[in-house]
Short mmCIF file of C-alpha atoms in Angstrom, two decimals:
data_model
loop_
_atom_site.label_atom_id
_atom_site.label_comp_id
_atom_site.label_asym_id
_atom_site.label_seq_id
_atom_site.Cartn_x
_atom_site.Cartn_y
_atom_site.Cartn_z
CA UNK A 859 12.11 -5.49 8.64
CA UNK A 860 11.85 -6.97 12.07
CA UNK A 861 9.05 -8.97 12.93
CA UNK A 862 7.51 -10.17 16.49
CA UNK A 863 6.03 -13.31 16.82
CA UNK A 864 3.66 -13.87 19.81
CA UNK A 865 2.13 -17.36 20.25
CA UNK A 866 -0.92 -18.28 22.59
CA UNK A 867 0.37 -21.59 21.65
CA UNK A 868 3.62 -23.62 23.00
CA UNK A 869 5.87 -21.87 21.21
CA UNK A 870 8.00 -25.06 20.66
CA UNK A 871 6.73 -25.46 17.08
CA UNK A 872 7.48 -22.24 16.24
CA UNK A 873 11.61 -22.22 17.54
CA UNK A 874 11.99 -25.45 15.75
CA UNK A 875 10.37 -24.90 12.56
CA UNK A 876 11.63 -21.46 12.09
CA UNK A 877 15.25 -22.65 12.90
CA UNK A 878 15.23 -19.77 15.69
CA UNK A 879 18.13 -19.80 18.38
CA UNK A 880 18.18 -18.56 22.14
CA UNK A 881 19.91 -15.37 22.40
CA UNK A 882 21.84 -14.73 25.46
CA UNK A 883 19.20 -12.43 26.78
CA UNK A 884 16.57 -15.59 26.98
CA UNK A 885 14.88 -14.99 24.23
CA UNK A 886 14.45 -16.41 20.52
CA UNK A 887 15.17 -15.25 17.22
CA UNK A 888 15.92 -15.95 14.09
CA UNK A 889 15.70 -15.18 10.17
CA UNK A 890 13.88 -15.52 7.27
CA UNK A 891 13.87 -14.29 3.92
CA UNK A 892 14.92 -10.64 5.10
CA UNK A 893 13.00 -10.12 7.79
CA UNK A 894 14.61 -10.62 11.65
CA UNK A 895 12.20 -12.17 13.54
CA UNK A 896 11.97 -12.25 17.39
CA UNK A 897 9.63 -14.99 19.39
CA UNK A 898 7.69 -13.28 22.59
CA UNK A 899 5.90 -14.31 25.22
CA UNK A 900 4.79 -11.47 27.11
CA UNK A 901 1.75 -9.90 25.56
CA UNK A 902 3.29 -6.79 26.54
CA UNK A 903 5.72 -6.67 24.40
CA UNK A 904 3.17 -5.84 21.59
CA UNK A 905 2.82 -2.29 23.26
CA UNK A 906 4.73 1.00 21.99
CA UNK A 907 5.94 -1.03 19.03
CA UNK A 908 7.02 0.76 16.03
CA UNK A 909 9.01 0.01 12.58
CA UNK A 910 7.73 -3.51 12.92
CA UNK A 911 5.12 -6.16 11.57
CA UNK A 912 3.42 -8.52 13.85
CA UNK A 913 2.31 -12.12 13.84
CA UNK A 914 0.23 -13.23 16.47
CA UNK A 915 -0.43 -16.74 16.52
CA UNK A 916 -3.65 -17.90 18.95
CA UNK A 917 -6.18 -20.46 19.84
CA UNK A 918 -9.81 -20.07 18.48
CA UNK A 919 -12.68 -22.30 20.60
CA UNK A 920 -15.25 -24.03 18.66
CA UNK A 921 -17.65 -22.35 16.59
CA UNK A 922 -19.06 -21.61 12.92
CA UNK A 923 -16.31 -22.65 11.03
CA UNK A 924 -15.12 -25.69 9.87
CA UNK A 925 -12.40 -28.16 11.71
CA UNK A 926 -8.95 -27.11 10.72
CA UNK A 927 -9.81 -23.72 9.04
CA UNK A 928 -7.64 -21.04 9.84
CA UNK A 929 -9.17 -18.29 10.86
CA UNK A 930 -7.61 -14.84 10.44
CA UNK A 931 -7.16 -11.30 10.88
CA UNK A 932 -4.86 -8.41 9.82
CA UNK A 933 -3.41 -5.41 7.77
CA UNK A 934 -3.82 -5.96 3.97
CA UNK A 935 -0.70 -6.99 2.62
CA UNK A 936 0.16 -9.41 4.86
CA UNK A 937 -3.49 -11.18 4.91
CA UNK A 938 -2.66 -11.20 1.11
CA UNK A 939 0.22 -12.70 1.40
CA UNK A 940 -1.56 -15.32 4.11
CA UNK A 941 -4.33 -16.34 1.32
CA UNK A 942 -1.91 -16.68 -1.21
CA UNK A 943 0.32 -19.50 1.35
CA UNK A 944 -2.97 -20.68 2.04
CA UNK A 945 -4.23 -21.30 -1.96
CA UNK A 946 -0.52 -22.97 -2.15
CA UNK A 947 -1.31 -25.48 0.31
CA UNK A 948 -4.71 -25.96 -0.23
CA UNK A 949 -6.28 -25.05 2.84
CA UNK A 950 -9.08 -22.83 3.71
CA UNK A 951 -9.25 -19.53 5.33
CA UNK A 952 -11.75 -17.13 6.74
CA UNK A 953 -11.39 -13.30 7.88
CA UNK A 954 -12.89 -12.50 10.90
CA UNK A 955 -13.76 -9.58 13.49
CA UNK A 956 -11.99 -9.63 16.48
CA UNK A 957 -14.79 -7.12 18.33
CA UNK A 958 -18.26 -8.20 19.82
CA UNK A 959 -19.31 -4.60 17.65
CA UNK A 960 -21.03 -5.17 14.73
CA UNK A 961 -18.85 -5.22 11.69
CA UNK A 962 -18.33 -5.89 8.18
CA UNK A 963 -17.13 -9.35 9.04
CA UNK A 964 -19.29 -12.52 8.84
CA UNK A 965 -17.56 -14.08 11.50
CA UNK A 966 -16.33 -12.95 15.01
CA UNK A 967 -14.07 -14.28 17.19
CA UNK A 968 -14.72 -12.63 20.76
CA UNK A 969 -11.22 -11.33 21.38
CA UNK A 970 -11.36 -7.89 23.26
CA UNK A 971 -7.75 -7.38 24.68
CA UNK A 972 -6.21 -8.66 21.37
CA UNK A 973 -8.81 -6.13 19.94
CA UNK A 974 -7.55 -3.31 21.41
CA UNK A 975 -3.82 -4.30 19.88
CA UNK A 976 -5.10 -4.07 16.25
CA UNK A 977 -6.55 -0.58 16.72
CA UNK A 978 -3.36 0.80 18.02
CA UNK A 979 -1.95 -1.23 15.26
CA UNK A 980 -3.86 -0.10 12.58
CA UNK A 981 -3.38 3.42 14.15
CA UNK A 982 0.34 3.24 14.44
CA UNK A 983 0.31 1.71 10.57
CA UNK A 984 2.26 -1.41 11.88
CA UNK A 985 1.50 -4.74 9.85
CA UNK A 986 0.41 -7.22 11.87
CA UNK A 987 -1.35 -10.77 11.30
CA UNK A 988 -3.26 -12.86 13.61
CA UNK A 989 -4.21 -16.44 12.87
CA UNK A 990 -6.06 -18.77 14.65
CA UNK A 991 -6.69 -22.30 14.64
CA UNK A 992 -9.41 -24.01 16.59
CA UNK A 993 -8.82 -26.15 19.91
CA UNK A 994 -7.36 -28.58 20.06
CA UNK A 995 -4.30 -27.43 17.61
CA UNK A 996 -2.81 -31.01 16.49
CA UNK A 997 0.92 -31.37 15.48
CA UNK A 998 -0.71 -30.90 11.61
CA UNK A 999 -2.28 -27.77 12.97
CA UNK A 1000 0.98 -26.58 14.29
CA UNK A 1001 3.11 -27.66 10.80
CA UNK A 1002 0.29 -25.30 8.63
CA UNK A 1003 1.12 -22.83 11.12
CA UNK A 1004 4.67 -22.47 9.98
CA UNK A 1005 4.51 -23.30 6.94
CA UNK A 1006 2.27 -19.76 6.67
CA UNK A 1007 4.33 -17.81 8.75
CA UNK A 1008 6.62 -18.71 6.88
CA UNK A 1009 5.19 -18.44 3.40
CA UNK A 1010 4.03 -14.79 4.72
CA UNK A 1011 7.71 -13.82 5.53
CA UNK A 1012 9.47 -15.18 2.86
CA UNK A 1013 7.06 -12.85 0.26
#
């Protein structure tokens, strides 16, 4: 299965500890477990997509949550596949809302546009997972980062 990766991030972290490589067409990509995975950095490339999974990787400003939590949302399997990386490496995660509508979800993170993704997501049945980390994102936020996008893709 091919999967897009979108960062809000510098996506440095991600080419290097992915082991992606430029593609003559200016882009990254790389593999893991058996899963093709392709770095963006348009936001538009997350439109019309089809007979792929998603990992969005963003920023989350202060709030309720504890320093260095990862905060998260997506489809089922792959958020089950996220807590299980996480209970590996010890770390803490919360599920959140990504809509200022009231919800089942303790915890929102006011994210509209990305908001919008997930329904035609969930619509179009395409996995996706977004996790956030709060500001700023250290070099150790950046290494858990991999290491569960990693984890996630290697299940």
């Amino acid at each position: 299965m091919k999967s897009i990766l979108y960062s809000e991030l510098d996506s440095d972290f991600l080419v290097q500890g992915l082991g992606m490589h430029k593609e003559e067409q200016g882009f990254f990509t790389g593999k893991i477990g058996r899963h093709e995975i392709e770095l963006t950095s348009s936001p538009d490339t997350l439109k019309n997509i089809e007979e792929t999974q998603v990992i969005y990787i963003g920023k989350a400003e202060p709030g309720p949550y504890r320093e260095g939590d990862i905060l998260m949302a997506g489809s089922d399997d792959l958020l089950d596949r996220a807590f299980h990386a996480l209970d590996e490496m010890e770390q803490r995660g919360v599920v959140v809302g990504l809509s200022t509508e009231p919800d089942s979800y303790p915890m929102t993170l006011k994210r509209e546009d990305l908001n919008q993704f997930t329904i035609e997501w969930k619509d179009k049945k395409v996995p996706y997972l977004c996790l956030f980390m709060g500001e700023p994102v250290n070099l150790e936020g950046q290494a858990k980062l991999v290491t569960i996008v990693r984890k996630v893709l290697n299940d």
